[in-house]
XYZ file of N, CA and C in Angstrom:
249
model
N -16.083 17.357 4.551
C -15.984 16.110 3.532
C -15.112 15.116 3.967
N -15.248 13.997 4.069
C -14.548 12.984 4.452
C -13.549 12.323 3.238
N -12.427 12.255 3.506
C -11.530 11.773 2.480
C -10.894 10.514 2.821
N -10.895 9.577 2.201
C -10.120 8.303 2.232
C -9.146 8.009 1.047
N -7.890 7.877 1.610
C -6.598 7.819 0.550
C -6.442 5.963 0.699
N -6.660 5.482 -0.526
C -6.181 4.085 -0.434
C -5.132 3.843 -1.665
N -4.064 3.082 -1.497
C -3.029 2.776 -2.437
C -2.640 1.472 -2.595
N -2.193 0.932 -3.622
C -1.837 -0.467 -3.917
C -0.531 -0.660 -4.529
N 0.522 -1.300 -3.903
C 1.812 -1.465 -4.679
C 1.886 -3.020 -4.767
N 2.154 -3.272 -5.954
C 2.355 -4.759 -6.289
C 3.679 -5.168 -6.539
N 4.374 -5.934 -5.853
C 5.785 -6.235 -5.799
C 6.116 -7.807 -5.978
N 7.025 -8.114 -6.438
C 7.761 -9.417 -6.369
C 8.660 -9.800 -5.291
N 8.265 -10.793 -4.396
C 9.198 -11.019 -3.252
C 9.400 -12.688 -2.833
N 10.552 -13.240 -2.850
C 10.431 -14.410 -2.475
C 9.698 -15.409 -3.242
N 9.791 -15.294 -4.857
C 9.293 -16.002 -5.743
C 7.607 -15.801 -5.749
N 7.044 -14.940 -4.996
C 5.647 -14.494 -5.230
C 5.200 -13.303 -5.274
N 4.052 -12.841 -6.025
C 3.876 -11.656 -6.185
C 2.972 -11.064 -5.150
N 3.070 -10.105 -4.385
C 2.286 -9.475 -3.434
C 1.680 -8.194 -3.537
N 0.508 -8.037 -3.155
C -0.050 -6.473 -2.955
C -0.022 -6.082 -1.524
N 0.731 -4.380 -1.472
C 0.580 -4.027 -0.320
C -0.402 -2.804 -0.371
N -1.532 -2.980 0.488
C -2.522 -2.134 0.262
C -2.525 -1.224 1.593
N -2.378 -0.020 1.253
C -2.445 1.340 2.396
C -3.553 2.072 1.953
N -4.198 2.366 3.501
C -5.167 3.134 3.423
C -5.057 4.276 4.709
N -5.504 5.634 4.501
C -5.382 6.670 5.225
C -6.898 7.298 5.509
N -7.290 7.378 6.600
C -8.369 8.075 6.778
C -8.346 8.917 8.269
N -8.662 10.369 8.266
C -8.702 10.987 9.336
C -7.433 10.972 10.039
N -6.260 10.951 9.451
C -4.832 10.806 9.961
C -4.784 9.247 10.709
N -5.422 8.350 10.228
C -5.155 7.042 10.684
C -4.417 6.197 9.631
N -3.429 5.618 9.737
C -2.807 4.876 8.596
C -2.638 3.285 8.949
N -3.207 2.550 7.881
C -3.201 1.050 7.953
C -2.818 0.261 6.959
N -2.216 -0.905 7.064
C -1.580 -1.549 5.918
C -2.187 -2.967 5.777
N -1.922 -3.508 4.980
C -2.413 -4.893 4.514
C -1.773 -5.459 3.524
N -1.108 -6.662 3.522
C -0.519 -7.316 2.583
C -1.357 -8.647 1.934
N -1.536 -8.833 0.799
C -2.099 -9.861 0.116
C -1.340 -10.650 -0.721
N -1.271 -12.150 -0.751
C -0.360 -12.799 -1.847
C -1.233 -13.044 -2.915
N -0.768 -12.746 -4.236
C -1.218 -13.049 -5.515
C -0.856 -14.511 -5.866
N 0.474 -14.563 -5.824
C 1.058 -15.945 -6.287
C 1.577 -15.802 -7.590
N 1.219 -15.826 -8.780
C 1.587 -15.502 -10.076
C 1.305 -13.952 -10.309
N 1.961 -13.439 -11.304
C 1.925 -11.974 -11.542
C 0.666 -11.807 -12.095
N -0.040 -10.831 -11.187
C -1.448 -10.614 -11.591
C -1.512 -9.638 -12.639
N -2.755 -9.910 -13.658
C -3.128 -9.117 -14.769
C -3.879 -7.955 -14.050
N -3.972 -6.842 -14.973
C -4.807 -5.759 -14.319
C -6.165 -6.071 -14.007
N -6.874 -7.094 -14.806
C -8.269 -7.417 -14.692
C -8.240 -8.076 -13.638
N -7.225 -9.137 -12.997
C -7.387 -9.937 -11.913
C -7.344 -9.085 -10.666
N -6.572 -8.063 -10.651
C -6.372 -7.046 -9.639
C -7.931 -6.391 -9.177
N -8.289 -5.939 -10.480
C -9.584 -5.200 -10.458
C -10.760 -6.228 -9.759
N -10.736 -7.290 -10.388
C -11.649 -8.378 -9.594
C -11.281 -8.604 -8.036
N -10.063 -8.659 -7.688
C -9.733 -8.791 -6.393
C -10.169 -7.841 -5.532
N -10.152 -6.607 -6.199
C -10.470 -5.297 -5.436
C -12.342 -5.396 -5.337
N -12.801 -5.752 -6.369
C -14.181 -5.940 -6.213
C -14.753 -6.905 -5.257
N -14.046 -7.877 -5.195
C -14.621 -9.085 -4.368
C -13.839 -9.466 -3.060
N -12.627 -9.069 -2.916
C -12.023 -9.354 -1.659
C -11.487 -8.260 -0.868
N -11.600 -6.786 -1.317
C -11.258 -5.757 -0.537
C -11.924 -5.774 0.826
N -13.111 -6.005 1.046
C -13.735 -5.963 2.349
C -13.373 -6.732 3.086
N -12.838 -7.922 2.829
C -12.305 -9.104 3.506
C -10.844 -8.759 4.015
N -10.085 -7.953 3.642
C -8.999 -7.448 4.113
C -8.771 -7.458 5.470
N -7.679 -8.012 5.942
C -7.374 -7.601 7.517
C -6.436 -6.487 7.642
N -6.637 -5.312 7.712
C -5.495 -4.258 7.899
C -5.123 -4.339 9.337
N -3.595 -3.624 9.371
C -2.871 -3.631 10.752
C -3.783 -2.648 11.480
N -3.226 -2.754 12.767
C -3.793 -1.846 13.541
C -3.558 -0.511 13.293
N -4.245 0.481 14.086
C -4.180 1.844 13.429
C -2.626 2.641 14.015
N -2.306 3.326 13.055
C -1.109 4.080 13.403
C -1.352 5.799 13.194
N -1.082 6.423 13.855
C -1.288 7.916 13.482
C -0.180 8.640 12.668
N -0.431 9.195 11.543
C 0.038 10.088 10.455
C 0.453 11.110 11.174
N 1.914 11.414 11.323
C 2.373 12.409 11.814
C 2.520 13.423 10.890
N 3.351 12.910 9.754
C 3.876 13.970 8.590
C 3.707 12.886 7.212
N 3.444 13.758 6.295
C 3.384 12.990 4.799
C 4.256 13.628 4.177
N 5.346 12.944 3.615
C 6.515 13.378 2.961
C 6.667 12.528 1.749
N 6.569 13.541 0.632
C 6.734 13.011 -0.825
C 8.260 12.753 -1.401
N 8.733 11.886 -1.643
C 9.969 11.710 -1.797
C 9.950 11.679 -3.512
N 10.924 12.677 -4.022
C 10.647 12.668 -5.629
C 11.889 12.110 -6.277
N 13.128 11.711 -5.714
C 13.775 10.698 -6.209
C 14.751 10.206 -5.277
N 15.687 9.403 -5.722
C 16.490 8.675 -4.661
C 17.466 9.738 -3.862
N 18.011 10.918 -4.178
C 18.730 11.789 -3.665
C 18.052 12.165 -2.479
N 16.691 12.355 -2.734
C 15.711 13.209 -1.787
C 15.356 12.102 -0.632
N 15.380 10.712 -1.015
C 14.957 9.609 -0.339
C 16.026 9.477 0.865
N 17.517 9.653 0.468
C 18.488 9.590 1.301
C 18.347 10.720 2.425
N 18.000 12.082 1.708
C 18.009 12.887 2.660
C 17.149 12.844 3.892
N 15.933 12.219 3.419
C 14.568 12.175 4.320
C 15.195 10.844 5.512
N 15.893 9.842 4.805
C 16.558 8.669 5.929
C 17.310 9.734 7.011
N 18.108 10.170 6.497
C 19.425 10.799 7.255
C 18.497 11.565 8.244
N 17.643 12.223 8.020
C 17.000 13.322 8.977
C 16.085 12.477 10.186
N 15.792 11.311 9.847
C 14.731 10.636 10.823
C 15.668 10.203 12.040
């Protein structure tokens, strides 16, 4: 069975709200950033996904070597030191 993992992180930067879309399929990782402008409501994000997702331009493919879950800030610092 094929599994596609897709994530969305909405964040505020330089006066605008952005969405960082991430997708992973068969160990290929790609990202795309979209600008929303004003803070999007849940229904606006859903509408965006339904109407614009297929038009997003994702980055070139990158191979996923290791998937690390970071549980807290202390663990995050340890992971950064090991890289």
